[in-house]
Amino acid sequence: MTANDRPTAVVTGASSGIGAATARALGAAGFHVVLGARRVERCEEIAKEIDGTALPLDVTDRESVRAFADAVPEAKLLVNNAGGAKGLEPVADADEDDWRWMWETNVAGTLRLTQAFLPKLRASGDGHIVTVTSIAALDFYDNGAGYTGAKHAQAMLHRTLRGELLGEPIRITEICPGMVETEFSEVRLGDAEKAAKVYEGLTPLTADDVADTIVFAATRPSHVNLDQIVLKPRDQASGTRRHRR
Ligand code: NAP
């Protein structure tokens, strides 16, 4: 327990979208939330609202992860959320730098944060690792191999922990969202107008919908492990099938 006897939750990628909504929702649920991202000024605004702590974090930089973890004395919950996609090209035209970005952020980032916080989660006596993968970790689709590949790898890392940590007081939950309207598509396509078209004619999930689900998993009794939660808009059946009005 820290800051006013609240359990500490660490949320990566808390400057935007799902991470920001999750930080707010965990704050409302009684956690002291540590928010990490590169745009730390955004995290600071949210931290003020929920009496949390904002710290700079670049999950692709080992030194940044070390400094971030050193500044957090204890943790009960780690939400590996930082990540995203870059590009939407067929394999034939894929950009190697985009693939490296997706691997470094989603996969190696989750590895670094998990390694940095495992000792603290263990020491809490009742730890929990939540990793936000995607429905892209469950299937593949044309033009998406860089992202589906990175999300599969991130999911393998996460799911492997379930067995490796069996017998320890640490729960493991994978969250697999379908379409959520955040800055995700703008980052992926590099263009706000193109990004808006992704959600045209359908009702996507909101970041708050995903945050609610994360808080639900985190607030079950300690013996209840929600292994994997898949949530999609009603208008989306799979990575490739959507209903648009
Ligand atoms: P978003 O609004 O673009 O947020 C992405 C977050 O990741 C930002 O806070 C960003 O913060 C952070 N981030 C990116 N690179 C980082 C780095 N090197 N170090 C630290 N933080 C970094 O997108 P989102 O939809 O909320 O995405 C959150 C997670 O959900 C991602 O893992 C994404 O793959 C997953 N997801 C999204 C959807 C969707 O449809 N939106 C669906 C399934 C899964 P800074 O830029 O400030 O560092």
PDB file of C-alpha atoms and ligand atoms in Angstrom:
ATOM      1  CA  MET A   1       0.000   0.000   0.000  1.00  0.00           C
ATOM      2  CA  THR A   2       1.251   3.517  -0.778  1.00  0.00           C
ATOM      3  CA  ALA A   3      -0.134   7.023  -1.309  1.00  0.00           C
ATOM      4  CA  ASN A   4      -2.859   7.261   1.346  1.00  0.00           C
ATOM      5  CA  ASP A   5      -2.961   3.504   1.795  1.00  0.00           C
ATOM      6  CA  ARG A   6      -4.284   2.824  -1.650  1.00  0.00           C
ATOM      7  CA  PRO A   7      -2.884  -0.137  -3.637  1.00  0.00           C
ATOM      8  CA  THR A   8      -0.656   1.006  -6.527  1.00  0.00           C
ATOM      9  CA  ALA A   9      -1.593   0.357 -10.144  1.00  0.00           C
ATOM     10  CA  VAL A  10       0.893   1.106 -12.928  1.00  0.00           C
ATOM     11  CA  VAL A  11      -0.593   1.954 -16.337  1.00  0.00           C
ATOM     12  CA  THR A  12       1.672   2.266 -19.387  1.00  0.00           C
ATOM     13  CA  GLY A  13       0.561   4.368 -22.333  1.00  0.00           C
ATOM     14  CA  ALA A  14      -1.640   6.379 -19.983  1.00  0.00           C
ATOM     15  CA  SER A  15      -1.442   9.628 -21.982  1.00  0.00           C
ATOM     16  CA  SER A  16      -4.227   8.674 -24.394  1.00  0.00           C
ATOM     17  CA  GLY A  17      -7.085   6.332 -25.281  1.00  0.00           C
ATOM     18  CA  ILE A  18      -7.450   3.085 -23.348  1.00  0.00           C
ATOM     19  CA  GLY A  19      -4.561   3.826 -20.971  1.00  0.00           C
ATOM     20  CA  ALA A  20      -5.907   7.251 -19.989  1.00  0.00           C
ATOM     21  CA  ALA A  21      -9.423   5.875 -19.450  1.00  0.00           C
ATOM     22  CA  THR A  22      -8.036   2.945 -17.445  1.00  0.00           C
ATOM     23  CA  ALA A  23      -6.006   5.270 -15.210  1.00  0.00           C
ATOM     24  CA  ARG A  24      -9.143   7.322 -14.479  1.00  0.00           C
ATOM     25  CA  ALA A  25     -11.278   4.223 -13.853  1.00  0.00           C
ATOM     26  CA  LEU A  26      -8.681   2.604 -11.568  1.00  0.00           C
ATOM     27  CA  GLY A  27      -8.353   5.890  -9.683  1.00  0.00           C
ATOM     28  CA  ALA A  28     -12.128   5.929  -9.168  1.00  0.00           C
ATOM     29  CA  ALA A  29     -11.954   2.303  -7.995  1.00  0.00           C
ATOM     30  CA  GLY A  30      -9.557   3.249  -5.195  1.00  0.00           C
ATOM     31  CA  PHE A  31      -6.104   2.645  -6.675  1.00  0.00           C
ATOM     32  CA  HIS A  32      -3.148   4.988  -6.479  1.00  0.00           C
ATOM     33  CA  VAL A  33      -2.348   5.093 -10.186  1.00  0.00           C
ATOM     34  CA  VAL A  34       1.125   5.647 -11.633  1.00  0.00           C
ATOM     35  CA  LEU A  35       0.727   6.870 -15.207  1.00  0.00           C
ATOM     36  CA  GLY A  36       3.584   6.426 -17.693  1.00  0.00           C
ATOM     37  CA  ALA A  37       4.025   7.620 -21.286  1.00  0.00           C
ATOM     38  CA  ARG A  38       6.312   9.783 -23.395  1.00  0.00           C
ATOM     39  CA  ARG A  39       3.817  12.671 -23.386  1.00  0.00           C
ATOM     40  CA  VAL A  40       4.115  13.026 -19.630  1.00  0.00           C
ATOM     41  CA  GLU A  41       2.344  16.412 -19.563  1.00  0.00           C
ATOM     42  CA  ARG A  42      -0.882  14.645 -20.562  1.00  0.00           C
ATOM     43  CA  CYS A  43      -0.337  12.087 -17.802  1.00  0.00           C
ATOM     44  CA  GLU A  44       0.186  14.907 -15.314  1.00  0.00           C
ATOM     45  CA  GLU A  45      -3.257  16.362 -16.084  1.00  0.00           C
ATOM     46  CA  ILE A  46      -4.945  13.009 -15.458  1.00  0.00           C
ATOM     47  CA  ALA A  47      -2.825  12.375 -12.355  1.00  0.00           C
ATOM     48  CA  LYS A  48      -4.057  15.665 -10.911  1.00  0.00           C
ATOM     49  CA  GLU A  49      -7.685  14.597 -11.411  1.00  0.00           C
ATOM     50  CA  ILE A  50      -7.244  11.259  -9.635  1.00  0.00           C
ATOM     51  CA  ASP A  51      -4.511  12.118  -7.113  1.00  0.00           C
ATOM     52  CA  GLY A  52      -2.128   9.838  -8.967  1.00  0.00           C
ATOM     53  CA  THR A  53       1.513  10.079 -10.077  1.00  0.00           C
ATOM     54  CA  ALA A  54       2.752  10.860 -13.587  1.00  0.00           C
ATOM     55  CA  LEU A  55       6.200   9.761 -14.728  1.00  0.00           C
ATOM     56  CA  PRO A  56       7.931   9.894 -18.110  1.00  0.00           C
ATOM     57  CA  LEU A  57       8.211   6.499 -19.782  1.00  0.00           C
ATOM     58  CA  ASP A  58       9.462   5.275 -23.125  1.00  0.00           C
ATOM     59  CA  VAL A  59       8.883   1.520 -23.157  1.00  0.00           C
ATOM     60  CA  THR A  60      11.355   1.110 -26.028  1.00  0.00           C
ATOM     61  CA  ASP A  61      14.202   2.526 -23.929  1.00  0.00           C
ATOM     62  CA  ARG A  62      15.702   0.265 -21.254  1.00  0.00           C
ATOM     63  CA  GLU A  63      17.124   3.209 -19.290  1.00  0.00           C
ATOM     64  CA  SER A  64      13.738   4.968 -19.254  1.00  0.00           C
ATOM     65  CA  VAL A  65      12.020   1.794 -18.020  1.00  0.00           C
ATOM     66  CA  ARG A  66      14.637   1.382 -15.279  1.00  0.00           C
ATOM     67  CA  ALA A  67      14.223   4.988 -14.076  1.00  0.00           C
ATOM     68  CA  PHE A  68      10.408   4.623 -14.187  1.00  0.00           C
ATOM     69  CA  ALA A  69      10.424   1.394 -12.162  1.00  0.00           C
ATOM     70  CA  ASP A  70      12.946   2.793  -9.668  1.00  0.00           C
ATOM     71  CA  ALA A  71      10.559   5.673  -8.963  1.00  0.00           C
ATOM     72  CA  VAL A  72       7.703   3.298  -8.023  1.00  0.00           C
ATOM     73  CA  PRO A  73       8.425   1.642  -4.665  1.00  0.00           C
ATOM     74  CA  GLU A  74       5.624  -0.918  -4.807  1.00  0.00           C
ATOM     75  CA  ALA A  75       2.942  -2.168  -7.168  1.00  0.00           C
ATOM     76  CA  LYS A  76      -0.027  -4.515  -7.011  1.00  0.00           C
ATOM     77  CA  LEU A  77      -1.265  -4.120 -10.576  1.00  0.00           C
ATOM     78  CA  LEU A  78       0.605  -3.614 -13.857  1.00  0.00           C
ATOM     79  CA  VAL A  79      -1.401  -2.733 -16.963  1.00  0.00           C
ATOM     80  CA  ASN A  80       0.767  -3.317 -20.049  1.00  0.00           C
ATOM     81  CA  ASN A  81      -1.151  -1.062 -22.410  1.00  0.00           C
ATOM     82  CA  ALA A  82       1.427   1.020 -24.312  1.00  0.00           C
ATOM     83  CA  GLY A  83       1.457  -0.004 -27.935  1.00  0.00           C
ATOM     84  CA  GLY A  84      -0.183   0.374 -31.276  1.00  0.00           C
ATOM     85  CA  ALA A  85       0.121  -0.160 -34.995  1.00  0.00           C
ATOM     86  CA  LYS A  86       2.002   1.548 -37.822  1.00  0.00           C
ATOM     87  CA  GLY A  87       1.071   1.008 -41.451  1.00  0.00           C
ATOM     88  CA  LEU A  88      -1.484  -1.071 -43.301  1.00  0.00           C
ATOM     89  CA  GLU A  89       0.417  -2.538 -46.238  1.00  0.00           C
ATOM     90  CA  PRO A  90       0.665  -6.013 -47.722  1.00  0.00           C
ATOM     91  CA  VAL A  91       3.764  -7.966 -46.744  1.00  0.00           C
ATOM     92  CA  ALA A  92       5.219  -7.247 -50.210  1.00  0.00           C
ATOM     93  CA  ASP A  93       5.332  -3.515 -49.427  1.00  0.00           C
ATOM     94  CA  ALA A  94       5.774  -3.576 -45.652  1.00  0.00           C
ATOM     95  CA  ASP A  95       8.053  -0.993 -44.085  1.00  0.00           C
ATOM     96  CA  GLU A  96      10.749  -2.582 -41.946  1.00  0.00           C
ATOM     97  CA  ASP A  97      10.935   0.446 -39.646  1.00  0.00           C
ATOM     98  CA  ASP A  98       7.190   0.210 -38.939  1.00  0.00           C
ATOM     99  CA  TRP A  99       7.610  -3.463 -38.062  1.00  0.00           C
ATOM    100  CA  ARG A 100      10.509  -2.643 -35.737  1.00  0.00           C
ATOM    101  CA  TRP A 101       8.411   0.098 -34.047  1.00  0.00           C
ATOM    102  CA  MET A 102       5.512  -2.346 -33.482  1.00  0.00           C
ATOM    103  CA  TRP A 103       7.835  -5.029 -32.118  1.00  0.00           C
ATOM    104  CA  GLU A 104       9.757  -2.654 -29.849  1.00  0.00           C
ATOM    105  CA  THR A 105       6.619  -1.031 -28.427  1.00  0.00           C
ATOM    106  CA  ASN A 106       4.140  -3.898 -28.093  1.00  0.00           C
ATOM    107  CA  VAL A 107       6.441  -6.859 -27.515  1.00  0.00           C
ATOM    108  CA  ALA A 108       9.804  -5.749 -26.105  1.00  0.00           C
ATOM    109  CA  GLY A 109       8.017  -2.956 -24.185  1.00  0.00           C
ATOM    110  CA  THR A 110       5.770  -5.498 -22.447  1.00  0.00           C
ATOM    111  CA  LEU A 111       8.821  -7.671 -21.715  1.00  0.00           C
ATOM    112  CA  ARG A 112      10.766  -4.769 -20.182  1.00  0.00           C
ATOM    113  CA  LEU A 113       7.892  -3.554 -17.994  1.00  0.00           C
ATOM    114  CA  THR A 114       6.979  -7.055 -16.871  1.00  0.00           C
ATOM    115  CA  GLN A 115      10.569  -7.818 -15.884  1.00  0.00           C
ATOM    116  CA  ALA A 116      10.904  -4.481 -14.094  1.00  0.00           C
ATOM    117  CA  PHE A 117       7.719  -4.917 -12.029  1.00  0.00           C
ATOM    118  CA  LEU A 118       7.594  -8.661 -11.338  1.00  0.00           C
ATOM    119  CA  PRO A 119       9.585  -8.398  -8.084  1.00  0.00           C
ATOM    120  CA  LYS A 120       7.226  -5.683  -6.792  1.00  0.00           C
ATOM    121  CA  LEU A 121       4.063  -7.534  -7.846  1.00  0.00           C
ATOM    122  CA  ARG A 122       5.387 -10.651  -6.127  1.00  0.00           C
ATOM    123  CA  ALA A 123       6.297  -8.707  -2.979  1.00  0.00           C
ATOM    124  CA  SER A 124       2.758  -7.245  -2.809  1.00  0.00           C
ATOM    125  CA  GLY A 125       1.489 -10.756  -2.012  1.00  0.00           C
ATOM    126  CA  ASP A 126      -1.457 -10.226  -4.381  1.00  0.00           C
ATOM    127  CA  GLY A 127      -0.186  -9.009  -7.759  1.00  0.00           C
ATOM    128  CA  HIS A 128      -1.902  -8.794 -11.132  1.00  0.00           C
ATOM    129  CA  ILE A 129      -0.605  -8.305 -14.686  1.00  0.00           C
ATOM    130  CA  VAL A 130      -3.130  -7.104 -17.259  1.00  0.00           C
ATOM    131  CA  THR A 131      -1.898  -6.947 -20.845  1.00  0.00           C
ATOM    132  CA  VAL A 132      -3.889  -5.211 -23.571  1.00  0.00           C
ATOM    133  CA  THR A 133      -3.263  -7.266 -26.697  1.00  0.00           C
ATOM    134  CA  SER A 134      -6.032  -7.197 -29.349  1.00  0.00           C
ATOM    135  CA  ILE A 135      -8.267  -9.387 -31.465  1.00  0.00           C
ATOM    136  CA  ALA A 136      -5.210  -9.052 -33.766  1.00  0.00           C
ATOM    137  CA  ALA A 137      -3.568 -11.513 -31.338  1.00  0.00           C
ATOM    138  CA  LEU A 138      -6.241 -14.104 -32.177  1.00  0.00           C
ATOM    139  CA  ASP A 139      -6.306 -14.037 -35.972  1.00  0.00           C
ATOM    140  CA  PHE A 140      -4.626 -12.571 -39.052  1.00  0.00           C
ATOM    141  CA  TYR A 141      -5.866 -10.312 -41.840  1.00  0.00           C
ATOM    142  CA  ASP A 142      -4.595  -8.932 -45.156  1.00  0.00           C
ATOM    143  CA  ASN A 143      -2.295  -5.889 -44.839  1.00  0.00           C
ATOM    144  CA  GLY A 144      -1.985  -6.379 -41.099  1.00  0.00           C
ATOM    145  CA  ALA A 145       0.915  -8.827 -40.661  1.00  0.00           C
ATOM    146  CA  GLY A 146       3.194  -6.379 -38.841  1.00  0.00           C
ATOM    147  CA  TYR A 147       0.546  -5.658 -36.203  1.00  0.00           C
ATOM    148  CA  THR A 148      -1.022  -9.118 -35.966  1.00  0.00           C
ATOM    149  CA  GLY A 149       2.504 -10.566 -35.712  1.00  0.00           C
ATOM    150  CA  ALA A 150       3.519  -8.180 -32.929  1.00  0.00           C
ATOM    151  CA  LYS A 151       0.245  -8.721 -31.032  1.00  0.00           C
ATOM    152  CA  HIS A 152       0.592 -12.519 -31.343  1.00  0.00           C
ATOM    153  CA  ALA A 153       4.128 -12.268 -29.930  1.00  0.00           C
ATOM    154  CA  GLN A 154       2.988  -9.981 -27.104  1.00  0.00           C
ATOM    155  CA  ALA A 155       0.163 -12.435 -26.335  1.00  0.00           C
ATOM    156  CA  MET A 156       2.576 -15.392 -26.284  1.00  0.00           C
ATOM    157  CA  LEU A 157       4.772 -13.589 -23.769  1.00  0.00           C
ATOM    158  CA  HIS A 158       1.733 -12.788 -21.633  1.00  0.00           C
ATOM    159  CA  ARG A 159       0.075 -16.231 -21.850  1.00  0.00           C
ATOM    160  CA  THR A 160       3.384 -17.982 -21.049  1.00  0.00           C
ATOM    161  CA  LEU A 161       3.498 -16.085 -17.757  1.00  0.00           C
ATOM    162  CA  ARG A 162       0.302 -17.858 -16.648  1.00  0.00           C
ATOM    163  CA  GLY A 163       2.192 -21.150 -16.396  1.00  0.00           C
ATOM    164  CA  GLU A 164       5.538 -19.725 -15.316  1.00  0.00           C
ATOM    165  CA  LEU A 165       3.935 -17.869 -12.402  1.00  0.00           C
ATOM    166  CA  LEU A 166       1.530 -20.632 -11.414  1.00  0.00           C
ATOM    167  CA  GLY A 167       1.706 -21.065  -7.644  1.00  0.00           C
ATOM    168  CA  GLU A 168       2.706 -17.444  -7.101  1.00  0.00           C
ATOM    169  CA  PRO A 169       0.301 -14.750  -5.868  1.00  0.00           C
ATOM    170  CA  ILE A 170       0.055 -13.061  -9.271  1.00  0.00           C
ATOM    171  CA  ARG A 171      -2.979 -13.050 -11.548  1.00  0.00           C
ATOM    172  CA  ILE A 172      -2.657 -12.783 -15.334  1.00  0.00           C
ATOM    173  CA  THR A 173      -5.351 -11.249 -17.539  1.00  0.00           C
ATOM    174  CA  GLU A 174      -5.244 -10.648 -21.290  1.00  0.00           C
ATOM    175  CA  ILE A 175      -7.635  -8.054 -22.731  1.00  0.00           C
ATOM    176  CA  CYS A 176      -8.361  -8.471 -26.451  1.00  0.00           C
ATOM    177  CA  PRO A 177     -10.363  -5.529 -27.786  1.00  0.00           C
ATOM    178  CA  GLY A 178     -11.771  -5.144 -31.280  1.00  0.00           C
ATOM    179  CA  MET A 179     -12.243  -1.634 -32.704  1.00  0.00           C
ATOM    180  CA  VAL A 180     -11.903   1.131 -30.101  1.00  0.00           C
ATOM    181  CA  GLU A 181     -12.052   4.777 -31.179  1.00  0.00           C
ATOM    182  CA  THR A 182      -8.859   6.350 -29.779  1.00  0.00           C
ATOM    183  CA  GLU A 183      -5.753   7.875 -31.382  1.00  0.00           C
ATOM    184  CA  PHE A 184      -4.874   4.328 -32.529  1.00  0.00           C
ATOM    185  CA  SER A 185      -5.904   4.764 -36.180  1.00  0.00           C
ATOM    186  CA  GLU A 186      -4.309   8.187 -36.434  1.00  0.00           C
ATOM    187  CA  VAL A 187      -1.004   6.703 -35.264  1.00  0.00           C
ATOM    188  CA  ARG A 188      -1.442   3.768 -37.632  1.00  0.00           C
ATOM    189  CA  LEU A 189      -2.378   5.781 -40.723  1.00  0.00           C
ATOM    190  CA  GLY A 190      -0.612   9.050 -39.876  1.00  0.00           C
ATOM    191  CA  ASP A 191      -3.697  11.051 -40.905  1.00  0.00           C
ATOM    192  CA  ALA A 192      -6.753  12.200 -38.895  1.00  0.00           C
ATOM    193  CA  GLU A 193      -9.117  12.159 -41.870  1.00  0.00           C
ATOM    194  CA  LYS A 194      -8.240   8.613 -42.892  1.00  0.00           C
ATOM    195  CA  ALA A 195      -8.467   7.598 -39.234  1.00  0.00           C
ATOM    196  CA  ALA A 196     -12.023   8.980 -38.886  1.00  0.00           C
ATOM    197  CA  LYS A 197     -13.129   6.868 -41.894  1.00  0.00           C
ATOM    198  CA  VAL A 198     -12.165   3.676 -40.046  1.00  0.00           C
ATOM    199  CA  TYR A 199     -15.122   4.203 -37.671  1.00  0.00           C
ATOM    200  CA  GLU A 200     -17.618   5.571 -40.205  1.00  0.00           C
ATOM    201  CA  GLY A 201     -21.090   3.968 -40.194  1.00  0.00           C
ATOM    202  CA  LEU A 202     -20.533   1.782 -37.146  1.00  0.00           C
ATOM    203  CA  THR A 203     -20.448   2.205 -33.393  1.00  0.00           C
ATOM    204  CA  PRO A 204     -16.967   1.339 -32.106  1.00  0.00           C
ATOM    205  CA  LEU A 205     -16.046   0.611 -28.510  1.00  0.00           C
ATOM    206  CA  THR A 206     -14.915   3.583 -26.438  1.00  0.00           C
ATOM    207  CA  ALA A 207     -11.786   3.661 -24.310  1.00  0.00           C
ATOM    208  CA  ASP A 208     -14.098   3.727 -21.271  1.00  0.00           C
ATOM    209  CA  ASP A 209     -15.683   0.408 -22.350  1.00  0.00           C
ATOM    210  CA  VAL A 210     -12.257  -1.236 -22.241  1.00  0.00           C
ATOM    211  CA  ALA A 211     -11.317   0.509 -18.993  1.00  0.00           C
ATOM    212  CA  ASP A 212     -14.524  -0.811 -17.333  1.00  0.00           C
ATOM    213  CA  THR A 213     -13.533  -4.328 -18.343  1.00  0.00           C
ATOM    214  CA  ILE A 214     -10.017  -3.935 -16.946  1.00  0.00           C
ATOM    215  CA  VAL A 215     -11.365  -2.605 -13.646  1.00  0.00           C
ATOM    216  CA  PHE A 216     -13.824  -5.527 -13.474  1.00  0.00           C
ATOM    217  CA  ALA A 217     -10.973  -8.039 -13.875  1.00  0.00           C
ATOM    218  CA  ALA A 218      -8.791  -6.186 -11.363  1.00  0.00           C
ATOM    219  CA  THR A 219     -11.471  -6.017  -8.684  1.00  0.00           C
ATOM    220  CA  ARG A 220     -12.481  -9.717  -8.601  1.00  0.00           C
ATOM    221  CA  PRO A 221     -11.456 -11.607  -5.455  1.00  0.00           C
ATOM    222  CA  SER A 222      -7.776 -12.672  -5.457  1.00  0.00           C
ATOM    223  CA  HIS A 223      -8.535 -16.343  -6.206  1.00  0.00           C
ATOM    224  CA  VAL A 224     -10.460 -15.450  -9.411  1.00  0.00           C
ATOM    225  CA  ASN A 225      -8.263 -15.175 -12.512  1.00  0.00           C
ATOM    226  CA  LEU A 226      -9.950 -13.910 -15.669  1.00  0.00           C
ATOM    227  CA  ASP A 227      -7.461 -15.347 -18.168  1.00  0.00           C
ATOM    228  CA  GLN A 228      -8.657 -13.723 -21.365  1.00  0.00           C
ATOM    229  CA  ILE A 229     -11.420 -11.262 -22.210  1.00  0.00           C
ATOM    230  CA  VAL A 230     -12.413 -10.579 -25.830  1.00  0.00           C
ATOM    231  CA  LEU A 231     -14.631  -7.521 -26.367  1.00  0.00           C
ATOM    232  CA  LYS A 232     -15.803  -6.154 -29.688  1.00  0.00           C
ATOM    233  CA  PRO A 233     -18.393  -3.673 -30.909  1.00  0.00           C
ATOM    234  CA  ARG A 234     -21.709  -5.324 -31.768  1.00  0.00           C
ATOM    235  CA  ASP A 235     -21.021  -4.100 -35.324  1.00  0.00           C
ATOM    236  CA  GLN A 236     -17.793  -6.119 -35.599  1.00  0.00           C
ATOM    237  CA  ALA A 237     -17.708  -9.895 -35.994  1.00  0.00           C
ATOM    238  CA  SER A 238     -13.964 -10.305 -36.621  1.00  0.00           C
ATOM    239  CA  GLY A 239     -10.832  -8.482 -37.733  1.00  0.00           C
ATOM    240  CA  THR A 240     -12.262  -8.323 -41.244  1.00  0.00           C
ATOM    241  CA  ARG A 241     -16.082  -8.420 -40.893  1.00  0.00           C
ATOM    242  CA  ARG A 242     -17.870  -5.226 -39.896  1.00  0.00           C
ATOM    243  CA  HIS A 243     -21.409  -3.974 -40.312  1.00  0.00           C
ATOM    244  CA  ARG A 244     -21.619  -0.374 -41.555  1.00  0.00           C
ATOM    245  CA  ARG A 245     -24.892   1.503 -41.811  1.00  0.00           C
TER     246      ARG A 245
HETATM  247  P1  NAP B   1      -3.656   5.428 -28.455  1.00  0.00           P
HETATM  248  O1  NAP B   1      -4.744   6.377 -28.121  1.00  0.00           O
HETATM  249  O2  NAP B   1      -2.799   5.723 -29.645  1.00  0.00           O
HETATM  250  O3  NAP B   1      -2.717   5.226 -27.177  1.00  0.00           O
HETATM  251  C1  NAP B   1      -1.483   4.567 -27.256  1.00  0.00           C
HETATM  252  C2  NAP B   1      -0.711   4.828 -25.974  1.00  0.00           C
HETATM  253  O4  NAP B   1       0.541   4.126 -26.039  1.00  0.00           O
HETATM  254  C3  NAP B   1      -0.388   6.307 -25.789  1.00  0.00           C
HETATM  255  O5  NAP B   1      -0.619   6.674 -24.449  1.00  0.00           O
HETATM  256  C4  NAP B   1       1.091   6.383 -26.115  1.00  0.00           C
HETATM  257  O6  NAP B   1       1.729   7.381 -25.288  1.00  0.00           O
HETATM  258  C5  NAP B   1       1.565   5.007 -25.659  1.00  0.00           C
HETATM  259  N1  NAP B   1       2.852   4.683 -26.267  1.00  0.00           N
HETATM  260  C6  NAP B   1       3.162   4.494 -27.575  1.00  0.00           C
HETATM  261  N2  NAP B   1       4.475   4.289 -27.713  1.00  0.00           N
HETATM  262  C7  NAP B   1       5.012   4.358 -26.462  1.00  0.00           C
HETATM  263  C8  NAP B   1       6.335   4.257 -25.948  1.00  0.00           C
HETATM  264  N3  NAP B   1       7.388   4.031 -26.740  1.00  0.00           N
HETATM  265  N4  NAP B   1       6.511   4.378 -24.599  1.00  0.00           N
HETATM  266  C9  NAP B   1       5.470   4.618 -23.767  1.00  0.00           C
HETATM  267  N5  NAP B   1       4.200   4.722 -24.206  1.00  0.00           N
HETATM  268  C10 NAP B   1       3.982   4.600 -25.539  1.00  0.00           C
HETATM  269  O7  NAP B   1      -4.245   3.968 -28.733  1.00  0.00           O
HETATM  270  P2  NAP B   1      -5.118   2.960 -27.814  1.00  0.00           P
HETATM  271  O8  NAP B   1      -6.181   2.440 -28.693  1.00  0.00           O
HETATM  272  O9  NAP B   1      -5.488   3.558 -26.537  1.00  0.00           O
HETATM  273  O10 NAP B   1      -4.053   1.786 -27.626  1.00  0.00           O
HETATM  274  C11 NAP B   1      -3.736   1.210 -26.378  1.00  0.00           C
HETATM  275  C12 NAP B   1      -3.446  -0.270 -26.563  1.00  0.00           C
HETATM  276  O11 NAP B   1      -4.627  -0.926 -27.021  1.00  0.00           O
HETATM  277  C13 NAP B   1      -2.362  -0.580 -27.601  1.00  0.00           C
HETATM  278  O12 NAP B   1      -1.550  -1.627 -27.118  1.00  0.00           O
HETATM  279  C14 NAP B   1      -3.164  -1.037 -28.818  1.00  0.00           C
HETATM  280  O13 NAP B   1      -2.422  -1.894 -29.648  1.00  0.00           O
HETATM  281  C15 NAP B   1      -4.320  -1.753 -28.125  1.00  0.00           C
HETATM  282  N6  NAP B   1      -5.532  -1.939 -28.929  1.00  0.00           N
HETATM  283  C16 NAP B   1      -6.158  -0.869 -29.496  1.00  0.00           C
HETATM  284  C17 NAP B   1      -7.312  -1.091 -30.248  1.00  0.00           C
HETATM  285  C18 NAP B   1      -8.056   0.028 -30.942  1.00  0.00           C
HETATM  286  O14 NAP B   1      -8.853  -0.244 -31.836  1.00  0.00           O
HETATM  287  N7  NAP B   1      -7.871   1.277 -30.548  1.00  0.00           N
HETATM  288  C19 NAP B   1      -7.802  -2.387 -30.405  1.00  0.00           C
HETATM  289  C20 NAP B   1      -7.136  -3.448 -29.801  1.00  0.00           C
HETATM  290  C21 NAP B   1      -6.010  -3.207 -29.046  1.00  0.00           C
HETATM  291  P3  NAP B   1       2.842   8.414 -25.784  1.00  0.00           P
HETATM  292  O15 NAP B   1       2.690   8.576 -27.272  1.00  0.00           O
HETATM  293  O16 NAP B   1       2.547   9.658 -24.993  1.00  0.00           O
HETATM  294  O17 NAP B   1       4.136   7.782 -25.362  1.00  0.00           O
END
